[in-house]
Short mmCIF file of C-alpha atoms in Angstrom, two decimals:
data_model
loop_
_atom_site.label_atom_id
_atom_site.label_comp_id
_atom_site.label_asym_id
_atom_site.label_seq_id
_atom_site.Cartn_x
_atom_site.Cartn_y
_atom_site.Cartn_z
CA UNK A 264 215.89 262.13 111.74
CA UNK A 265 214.95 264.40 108.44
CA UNK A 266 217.41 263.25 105.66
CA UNK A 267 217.66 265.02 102.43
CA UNK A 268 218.79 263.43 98.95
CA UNK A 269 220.58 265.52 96.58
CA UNK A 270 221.39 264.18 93.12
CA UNK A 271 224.59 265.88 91.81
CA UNK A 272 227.83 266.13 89.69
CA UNK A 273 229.75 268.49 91.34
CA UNK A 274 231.80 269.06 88.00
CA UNK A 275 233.03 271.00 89.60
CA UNK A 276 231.19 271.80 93.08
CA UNK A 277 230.80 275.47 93.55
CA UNK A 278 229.24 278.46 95.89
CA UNK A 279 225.86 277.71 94.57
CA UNK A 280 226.21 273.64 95.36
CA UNK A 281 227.30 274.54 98.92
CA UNK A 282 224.46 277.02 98.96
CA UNK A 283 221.58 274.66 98.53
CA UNK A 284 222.87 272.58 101.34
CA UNK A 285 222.87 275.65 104.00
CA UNK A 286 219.42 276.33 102.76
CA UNK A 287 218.29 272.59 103.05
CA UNK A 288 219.65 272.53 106.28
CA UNK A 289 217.65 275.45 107.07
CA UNK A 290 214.37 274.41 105.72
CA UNK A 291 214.88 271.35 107.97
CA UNK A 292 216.82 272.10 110.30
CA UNK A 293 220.48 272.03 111.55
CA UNK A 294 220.64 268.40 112.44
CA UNK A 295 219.27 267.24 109.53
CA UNK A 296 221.66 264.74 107.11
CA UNK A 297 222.42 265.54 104.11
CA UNK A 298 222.96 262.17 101.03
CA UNK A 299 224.60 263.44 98.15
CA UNK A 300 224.06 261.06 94.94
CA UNK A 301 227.27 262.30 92.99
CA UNK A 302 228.10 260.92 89.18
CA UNK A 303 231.23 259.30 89.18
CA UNK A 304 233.69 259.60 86.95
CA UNK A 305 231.60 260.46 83.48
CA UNK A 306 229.12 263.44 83.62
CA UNK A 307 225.65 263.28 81.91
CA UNK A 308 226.16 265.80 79.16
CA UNK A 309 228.38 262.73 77.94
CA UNK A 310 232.04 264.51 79.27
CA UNK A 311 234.59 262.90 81.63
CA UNK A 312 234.39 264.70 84.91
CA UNK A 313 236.92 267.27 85.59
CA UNK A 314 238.38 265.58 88.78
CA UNK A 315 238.20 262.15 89.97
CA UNK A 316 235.04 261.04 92.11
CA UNK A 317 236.72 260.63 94.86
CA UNK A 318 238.08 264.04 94.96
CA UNK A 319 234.70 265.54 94.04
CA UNK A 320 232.87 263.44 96.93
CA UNK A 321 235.69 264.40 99.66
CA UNK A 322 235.17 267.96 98.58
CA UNK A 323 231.63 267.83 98.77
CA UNK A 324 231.44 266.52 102.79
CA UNK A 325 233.64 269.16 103.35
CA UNK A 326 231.53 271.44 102.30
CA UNK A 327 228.10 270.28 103.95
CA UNK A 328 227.37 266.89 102.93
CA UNK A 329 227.26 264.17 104.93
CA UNK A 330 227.47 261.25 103.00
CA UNK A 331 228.03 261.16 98.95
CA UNK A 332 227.04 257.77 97.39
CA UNK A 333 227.95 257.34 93.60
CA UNK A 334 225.39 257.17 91.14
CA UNK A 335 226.10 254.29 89.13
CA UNK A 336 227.55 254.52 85.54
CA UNK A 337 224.86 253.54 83.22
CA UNK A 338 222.44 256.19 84.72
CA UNK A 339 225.22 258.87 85.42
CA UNK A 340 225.59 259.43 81.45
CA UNK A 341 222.07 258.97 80.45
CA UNK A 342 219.42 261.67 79.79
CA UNK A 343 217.70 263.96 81.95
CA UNK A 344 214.89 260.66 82.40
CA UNK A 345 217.46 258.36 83.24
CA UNK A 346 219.67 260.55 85.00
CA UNK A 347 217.21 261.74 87.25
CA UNK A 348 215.54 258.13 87.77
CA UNK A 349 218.98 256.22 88.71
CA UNK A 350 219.39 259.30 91.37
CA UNK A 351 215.43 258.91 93.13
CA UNK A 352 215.83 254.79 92.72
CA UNK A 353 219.32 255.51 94.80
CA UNK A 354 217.97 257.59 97.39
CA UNK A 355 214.94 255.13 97.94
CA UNK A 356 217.43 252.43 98.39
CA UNK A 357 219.01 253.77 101.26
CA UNK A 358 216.17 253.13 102.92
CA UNK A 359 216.56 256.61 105.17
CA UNK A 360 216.16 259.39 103.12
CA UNK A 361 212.94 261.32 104.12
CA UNK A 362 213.04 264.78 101.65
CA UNK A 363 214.33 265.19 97.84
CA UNK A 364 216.01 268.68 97.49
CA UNK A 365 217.16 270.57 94.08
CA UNK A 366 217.35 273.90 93.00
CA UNK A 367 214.88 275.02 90.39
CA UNK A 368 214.56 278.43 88.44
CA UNK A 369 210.33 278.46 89.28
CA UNK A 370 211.51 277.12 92.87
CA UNK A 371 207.98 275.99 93.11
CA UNK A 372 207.67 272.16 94.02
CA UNK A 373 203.63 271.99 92.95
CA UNK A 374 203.99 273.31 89.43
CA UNK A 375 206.45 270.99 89.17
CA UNK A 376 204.61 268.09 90.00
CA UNK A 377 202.05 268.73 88.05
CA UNK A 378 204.01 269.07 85.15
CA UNK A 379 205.17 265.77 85.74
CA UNK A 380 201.65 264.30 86.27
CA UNK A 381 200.93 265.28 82.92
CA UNK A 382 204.08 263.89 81.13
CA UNK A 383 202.73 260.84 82.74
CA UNK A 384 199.70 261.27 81.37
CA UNK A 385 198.04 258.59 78.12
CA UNK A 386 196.69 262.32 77.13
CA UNK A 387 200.43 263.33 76.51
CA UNK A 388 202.00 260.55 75.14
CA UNK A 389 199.72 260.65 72.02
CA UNK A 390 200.07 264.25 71.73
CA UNK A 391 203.97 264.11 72.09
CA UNK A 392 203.55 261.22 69.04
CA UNK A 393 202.21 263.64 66.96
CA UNK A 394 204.38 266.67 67.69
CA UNK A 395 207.16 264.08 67.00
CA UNK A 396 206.16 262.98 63.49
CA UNK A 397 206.56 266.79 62.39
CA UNK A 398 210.43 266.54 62.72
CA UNK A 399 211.18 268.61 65.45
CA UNK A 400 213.74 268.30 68.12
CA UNK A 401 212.40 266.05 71.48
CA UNK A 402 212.56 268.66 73.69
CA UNK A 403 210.60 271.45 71.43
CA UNK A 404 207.86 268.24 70.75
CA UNK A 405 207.44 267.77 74.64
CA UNK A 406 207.14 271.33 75.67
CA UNK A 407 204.60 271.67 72.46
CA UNK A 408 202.32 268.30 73.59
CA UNK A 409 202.12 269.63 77.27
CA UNK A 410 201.44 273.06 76.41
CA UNK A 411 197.79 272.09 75.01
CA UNK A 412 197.52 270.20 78.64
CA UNK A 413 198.64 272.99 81.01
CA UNK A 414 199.53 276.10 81.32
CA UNK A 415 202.35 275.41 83.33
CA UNK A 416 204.12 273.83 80.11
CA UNK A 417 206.56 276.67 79.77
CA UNK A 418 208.27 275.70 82.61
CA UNK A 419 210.19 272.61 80.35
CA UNK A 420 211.90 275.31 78.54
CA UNK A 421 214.68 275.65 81.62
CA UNK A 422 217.09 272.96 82.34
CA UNK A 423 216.78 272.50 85.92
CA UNK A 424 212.94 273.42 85.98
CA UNK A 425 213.41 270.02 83.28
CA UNK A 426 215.74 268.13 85.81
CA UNK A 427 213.13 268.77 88.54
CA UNK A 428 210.50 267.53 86.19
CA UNK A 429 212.18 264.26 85.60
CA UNK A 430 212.55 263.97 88.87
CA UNK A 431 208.66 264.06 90.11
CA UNK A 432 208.07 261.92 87.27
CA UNK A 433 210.73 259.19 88.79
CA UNK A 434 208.94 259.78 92.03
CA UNK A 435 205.15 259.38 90.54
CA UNK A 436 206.36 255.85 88.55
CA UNK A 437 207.77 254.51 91.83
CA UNK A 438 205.12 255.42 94.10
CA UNK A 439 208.17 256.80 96.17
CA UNK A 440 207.70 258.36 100.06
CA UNK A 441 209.84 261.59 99.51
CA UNK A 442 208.95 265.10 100.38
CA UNK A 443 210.12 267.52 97.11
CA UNK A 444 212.07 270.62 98.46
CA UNK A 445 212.50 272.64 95.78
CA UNK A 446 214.90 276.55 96.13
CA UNK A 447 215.11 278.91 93.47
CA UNK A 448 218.26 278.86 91.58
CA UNK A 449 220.48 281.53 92.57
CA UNK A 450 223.15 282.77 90.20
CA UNK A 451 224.49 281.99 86.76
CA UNK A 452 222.10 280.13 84.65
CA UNK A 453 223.18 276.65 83.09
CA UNK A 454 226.34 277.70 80.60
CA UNK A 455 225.36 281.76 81.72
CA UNK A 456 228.67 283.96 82.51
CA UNK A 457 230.48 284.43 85.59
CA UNK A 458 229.62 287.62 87.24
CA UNK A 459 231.50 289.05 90.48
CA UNK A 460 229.15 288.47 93.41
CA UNK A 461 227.06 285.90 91.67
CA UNK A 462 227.10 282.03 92.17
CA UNK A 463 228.54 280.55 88.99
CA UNK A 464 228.16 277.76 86.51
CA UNK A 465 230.04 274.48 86.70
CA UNK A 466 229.85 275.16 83.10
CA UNK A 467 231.88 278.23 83.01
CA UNK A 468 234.37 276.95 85.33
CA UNK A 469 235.22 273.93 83.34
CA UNK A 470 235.27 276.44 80.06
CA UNK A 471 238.43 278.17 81.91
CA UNK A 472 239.87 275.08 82.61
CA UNK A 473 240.05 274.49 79.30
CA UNK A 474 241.53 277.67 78.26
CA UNK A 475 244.28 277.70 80.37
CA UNK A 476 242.98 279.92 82.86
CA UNK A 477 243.92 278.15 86.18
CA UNK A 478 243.82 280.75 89.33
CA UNK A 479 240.58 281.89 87.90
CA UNK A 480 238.71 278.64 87.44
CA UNK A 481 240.24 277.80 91.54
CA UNK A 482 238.79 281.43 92.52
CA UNK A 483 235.15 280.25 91.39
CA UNK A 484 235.38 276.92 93.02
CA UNK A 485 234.58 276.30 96.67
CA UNK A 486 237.33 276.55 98.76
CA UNK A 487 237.26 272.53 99.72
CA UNK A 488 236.69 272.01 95.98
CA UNK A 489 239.69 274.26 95.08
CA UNK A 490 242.06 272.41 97.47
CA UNK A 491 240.70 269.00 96.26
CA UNK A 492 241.77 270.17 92.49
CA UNK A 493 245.10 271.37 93.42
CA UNK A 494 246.21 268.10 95.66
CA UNK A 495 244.83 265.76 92.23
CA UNK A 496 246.80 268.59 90.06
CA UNK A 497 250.03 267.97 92.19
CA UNK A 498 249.41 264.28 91.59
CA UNK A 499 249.30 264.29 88.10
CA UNK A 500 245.24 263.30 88.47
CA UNK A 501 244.14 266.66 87.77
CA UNK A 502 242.54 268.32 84.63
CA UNK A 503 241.07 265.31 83.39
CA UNK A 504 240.09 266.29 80.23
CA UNK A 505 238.46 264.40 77.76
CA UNK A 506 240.89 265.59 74.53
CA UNK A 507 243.29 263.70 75.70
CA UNK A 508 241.84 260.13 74.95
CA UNK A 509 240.78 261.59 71.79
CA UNK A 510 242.88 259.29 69.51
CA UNK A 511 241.36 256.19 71.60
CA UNK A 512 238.00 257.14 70.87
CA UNK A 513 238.20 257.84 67.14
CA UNK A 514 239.90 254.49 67.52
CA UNK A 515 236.95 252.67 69.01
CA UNK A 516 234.61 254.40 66.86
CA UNK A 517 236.46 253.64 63.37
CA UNK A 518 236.81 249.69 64.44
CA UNK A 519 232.51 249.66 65.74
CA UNK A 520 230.18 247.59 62.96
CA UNK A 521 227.17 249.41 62.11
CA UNK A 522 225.45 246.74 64.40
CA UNK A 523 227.52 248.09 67.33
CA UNK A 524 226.34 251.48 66.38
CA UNK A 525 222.62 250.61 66.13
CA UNK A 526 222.95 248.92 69.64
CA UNK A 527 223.54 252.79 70.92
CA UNK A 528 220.42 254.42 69.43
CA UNK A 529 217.68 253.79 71.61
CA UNK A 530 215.34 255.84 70.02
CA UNK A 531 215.50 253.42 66.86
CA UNK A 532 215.18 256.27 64.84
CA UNK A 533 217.95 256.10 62.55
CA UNK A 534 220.80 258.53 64.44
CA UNK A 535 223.19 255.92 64.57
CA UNK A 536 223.67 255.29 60.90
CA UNK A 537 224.56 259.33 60.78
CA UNK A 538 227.03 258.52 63.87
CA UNK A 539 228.09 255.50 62.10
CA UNK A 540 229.36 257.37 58.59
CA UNK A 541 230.74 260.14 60.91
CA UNK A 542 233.16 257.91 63.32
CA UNK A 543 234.60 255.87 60.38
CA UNK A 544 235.47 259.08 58.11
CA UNK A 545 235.73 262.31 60.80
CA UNK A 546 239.41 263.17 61.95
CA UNK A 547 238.31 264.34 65.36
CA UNK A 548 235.67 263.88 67.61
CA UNK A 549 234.17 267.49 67.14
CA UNK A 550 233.96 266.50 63.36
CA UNK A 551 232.15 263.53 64.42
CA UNK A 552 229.65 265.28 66.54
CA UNK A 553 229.41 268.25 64.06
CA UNK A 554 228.77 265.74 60.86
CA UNK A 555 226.13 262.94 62.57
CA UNK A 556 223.93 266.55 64.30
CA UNK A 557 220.71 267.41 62.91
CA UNK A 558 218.33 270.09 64.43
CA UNK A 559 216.08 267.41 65.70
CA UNK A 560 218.85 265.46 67.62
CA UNK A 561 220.52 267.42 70.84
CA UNK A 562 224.21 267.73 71.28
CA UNK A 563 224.51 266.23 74.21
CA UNK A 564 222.45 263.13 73.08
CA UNK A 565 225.42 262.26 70.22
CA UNK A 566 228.42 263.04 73.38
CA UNK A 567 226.94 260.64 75.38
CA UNK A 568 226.64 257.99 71.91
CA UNK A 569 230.38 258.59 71.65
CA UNK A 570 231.18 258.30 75.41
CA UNK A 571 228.85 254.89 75.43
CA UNK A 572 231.03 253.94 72.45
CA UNK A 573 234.04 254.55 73.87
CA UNK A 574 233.19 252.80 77.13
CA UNK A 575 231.74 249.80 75.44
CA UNK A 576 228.51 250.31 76.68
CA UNK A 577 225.02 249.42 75.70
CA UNK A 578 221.52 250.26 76.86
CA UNK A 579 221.41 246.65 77.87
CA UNK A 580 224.08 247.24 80.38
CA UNK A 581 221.60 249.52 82.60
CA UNK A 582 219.68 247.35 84.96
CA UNK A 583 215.84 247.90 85.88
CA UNK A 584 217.23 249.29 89.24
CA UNK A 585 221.06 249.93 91.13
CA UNK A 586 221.87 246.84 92.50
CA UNK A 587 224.08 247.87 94.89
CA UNK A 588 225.41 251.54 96.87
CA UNK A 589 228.78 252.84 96.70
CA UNK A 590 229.94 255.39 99.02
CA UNK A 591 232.00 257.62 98.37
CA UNK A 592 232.90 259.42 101.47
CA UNK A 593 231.58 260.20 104.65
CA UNK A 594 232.03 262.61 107.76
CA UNK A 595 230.80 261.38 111.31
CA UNK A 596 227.39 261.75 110.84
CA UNK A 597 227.79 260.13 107.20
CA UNK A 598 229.18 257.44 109.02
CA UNK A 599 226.32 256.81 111.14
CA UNK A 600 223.76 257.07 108.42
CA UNK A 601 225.56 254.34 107.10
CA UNK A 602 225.09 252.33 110.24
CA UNK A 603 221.59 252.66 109.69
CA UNK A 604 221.49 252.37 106.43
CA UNK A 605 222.90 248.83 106.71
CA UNK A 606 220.13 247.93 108.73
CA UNK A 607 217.39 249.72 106.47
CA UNK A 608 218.64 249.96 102.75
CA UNK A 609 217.13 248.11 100.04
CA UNK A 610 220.14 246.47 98.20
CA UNK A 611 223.95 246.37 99.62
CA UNK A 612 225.95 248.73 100.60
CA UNK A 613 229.30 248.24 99.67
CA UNK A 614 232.18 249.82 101.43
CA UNK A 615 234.51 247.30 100.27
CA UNK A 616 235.01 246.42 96.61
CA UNK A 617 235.64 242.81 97.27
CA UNK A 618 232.33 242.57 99.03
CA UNK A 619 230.69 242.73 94.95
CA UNK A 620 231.95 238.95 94.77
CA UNK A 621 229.09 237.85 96.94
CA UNK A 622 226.46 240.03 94.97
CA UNK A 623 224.55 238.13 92.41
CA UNK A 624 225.71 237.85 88.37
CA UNK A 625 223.76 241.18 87.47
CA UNK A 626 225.71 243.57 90.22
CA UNK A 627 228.84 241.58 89.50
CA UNK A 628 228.94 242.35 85.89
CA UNK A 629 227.62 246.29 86.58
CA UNK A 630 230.79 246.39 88.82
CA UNK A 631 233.22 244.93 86.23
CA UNK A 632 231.72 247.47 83.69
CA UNK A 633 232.36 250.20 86.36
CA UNK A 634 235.82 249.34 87.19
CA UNK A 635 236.68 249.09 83.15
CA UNK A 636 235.29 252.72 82.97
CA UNK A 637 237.94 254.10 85.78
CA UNK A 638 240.85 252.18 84.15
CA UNK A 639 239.60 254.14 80.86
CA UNK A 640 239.04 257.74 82.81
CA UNK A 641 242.51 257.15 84.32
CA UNK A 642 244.19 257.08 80.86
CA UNK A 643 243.06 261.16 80.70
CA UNK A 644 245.11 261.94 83.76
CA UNK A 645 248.12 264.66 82.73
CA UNK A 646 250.69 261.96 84.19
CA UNK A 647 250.21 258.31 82.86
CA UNK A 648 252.20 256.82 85.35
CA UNK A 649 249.00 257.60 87.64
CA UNK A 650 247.06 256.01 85.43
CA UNK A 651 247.33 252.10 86.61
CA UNK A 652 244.31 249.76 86.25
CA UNK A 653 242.63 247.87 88.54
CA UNK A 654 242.15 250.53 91.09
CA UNK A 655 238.50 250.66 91.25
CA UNK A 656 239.20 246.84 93.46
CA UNK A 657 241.53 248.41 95.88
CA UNK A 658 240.35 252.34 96.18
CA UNK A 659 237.64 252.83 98.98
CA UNK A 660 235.65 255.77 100.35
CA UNK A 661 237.47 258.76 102.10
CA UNK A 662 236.15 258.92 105.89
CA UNK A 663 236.68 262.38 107.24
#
């Protein structure tokens, strides 16, 4: 049996997510499964997800998938590298997944790859050194270095042509057995407008959200994905928005030492002294963001800083590789993929929280971590008295 791996954060899932599983399913056929690695709780441009995981992953096998496995936290609010990395090192440790499938804007699986071979490359690393020490942004540095290597270097200048990229490049490091299937992007480009007749952005949906603009944010959802949002809304789980735990974060961030700042800035380049003036004098956390930003550092790099912050956690806390699978939820099929995968995947495969107490120290502690995060995404639910800890220990996947 063909199984494709989709990596994904359904924040929230739309016509266009829904889309690439139809056209997966015809590239490989009707009785092929589809795994759906889905970011939990926090999203990787450093944001806390719009609805619950649970919600997201119920809405998601309703809508095509077969199985949705949670992509740990450490990687689910990393970069694009990281990101995409925790997603392929997932899908190779269910042990079943045959095919990696994303949507692209080239839609062209080969360019791709080679791209990636040459990020890879000892050629490219000393070029991106050098495009570096000028003092321009990462991302304008990369797409400089590979552009004296290949032709094909333009392609780094879309997001999820840059997503894909990552992705080969996690493949290539691993020496991983997956087929890429790579569709053109259809619709609304990342953060583009809605447009009638057009698959949208998750982007633009969440921006109406925000603005108060209910029925038209549902319209743009998928319909499973729409009734999902309403049932969390009714419960007082639904918009989670991240505003509302503002005061707690400027908290964390004015009590942090500048040692607890410096443990956040991977790069060692100095960013986290700018975050660290910014958190113990800014009134809000767009001030924050605003003040520590500099053309050479991205947005999204300083949101997921303050998220880390806020979260308590530290590069340290990512392990070489996920030491354990979470599902999410399942349909029948997902159900018996999971039968196999008990007798195929690489780590565990826990469908019971209480099963982490026989993992070793490392999974343990990534689980403890995890369940902190959902008592601290449950204190941005509209209704606090949904917002009880401890329910990452008792909440299990949704079998459909």
């Amino acid at each position: 049996m063909q199984i494709a791996g989709i990596i994904t954060e359904y924040n929230p899932l739309h016509s266009g997510h829904v889309h690439l599983m139809e056209q997966v399913r015809r590239r490989l056929g009707p009785e092929c499964g589809v795994i759906c690695v889905m970011s939990g709780d926090f999203v990787q441009r450093g944001d806390f997800a719009l609805v619950g995981k649970y919600a997201r992953a119920e809405a998601a096998v309703r809508s095509g998938a077969d199985l949705v496995i949670e992509l740990s936290l450490p990687w689910a609010v990393s970069s694009a590298e990281r990101f995409a990395d925790g997603g392929v090192q997932t899908l190779l440790a269910t042990g079943v997944v045959t095919h990696l499938a994303f949507g692209s804007e080239c839609g062209d699986a080969g360019a791709l790859m080679h791209v990636a071979q040459v990020l890879e490359s000892r050629d490219f690393s000393h070029r991106l050194r050098a495009r570096l020490s000028d003092g321009v942004s990462f991302a304008a540095a990369r797409q400089a270095a590979a552009a004296e290597l290949t032709a094909d270097a333009a392609l780094l200048g879309q997001p999820n042509n840059v997503l894909g990229i990552e992705y080969c490049r996690s493949i290539l490091r691993h020496g991983a057995d997956l087929t890429v299937l790579t569709l053109p992007r259809e619709g609304a480009p990342h953060d583009g407008a809605l447009v009638e007749g057009v698959h949208p952005s998750a982007s633009a949906i969440r921006a109406l959200v925000e603005e108060g603009k209910r029925e038209q944010a549902l319209s743009w959802m998928a319909p499973a994905m729409a009734q999902a949002y309403r049932q969390e809304e009714e419960a007082g789980r639904a918009p989670v928005l991240g505003q509302r735990c503002e005061r707690a974060i400027l908290a964390r961030l004015r009590t942090m030492t500048e040692a607890e700042y410096a443990a956040l800035d991977e790069g060692r380049e100095g960013l986290y002294r700018r975050l660290y003036e910014a958190g113990h004098t800014a009134a809000t956390v767009e001030q924050v963001l605003e003040t520590a930003k500099t053309k050479r550092y991205a947005y999204a790099r300083l949101r997921r800083m303050v998220l880390w912050a806020y979260l308590g956690l530290t590069p340290g806390d990512c392990p070489p590789a996920p030491p354990y699978l979470r599902p999410l939820a399942a349909n029948e099929s997902g159900r018996q993929i999971l039968a196999e995968m008990r007798e195929r995947a690489r780590v565990p495969v826990l469908t019971r929280a209480g099963s982490v107490r026989r993992l070793d120290a490392r999974a343990q502690a990534l689980f403890v971590l995890e369940s902190r995060a959902a008592d601290l995404y449950s204190l941005a639910y509209p209704d606090l008295r949904e917002a009880q800890g401890g329910r990452a220990w008792k909440d299990g996947p949704v079998m459909i």
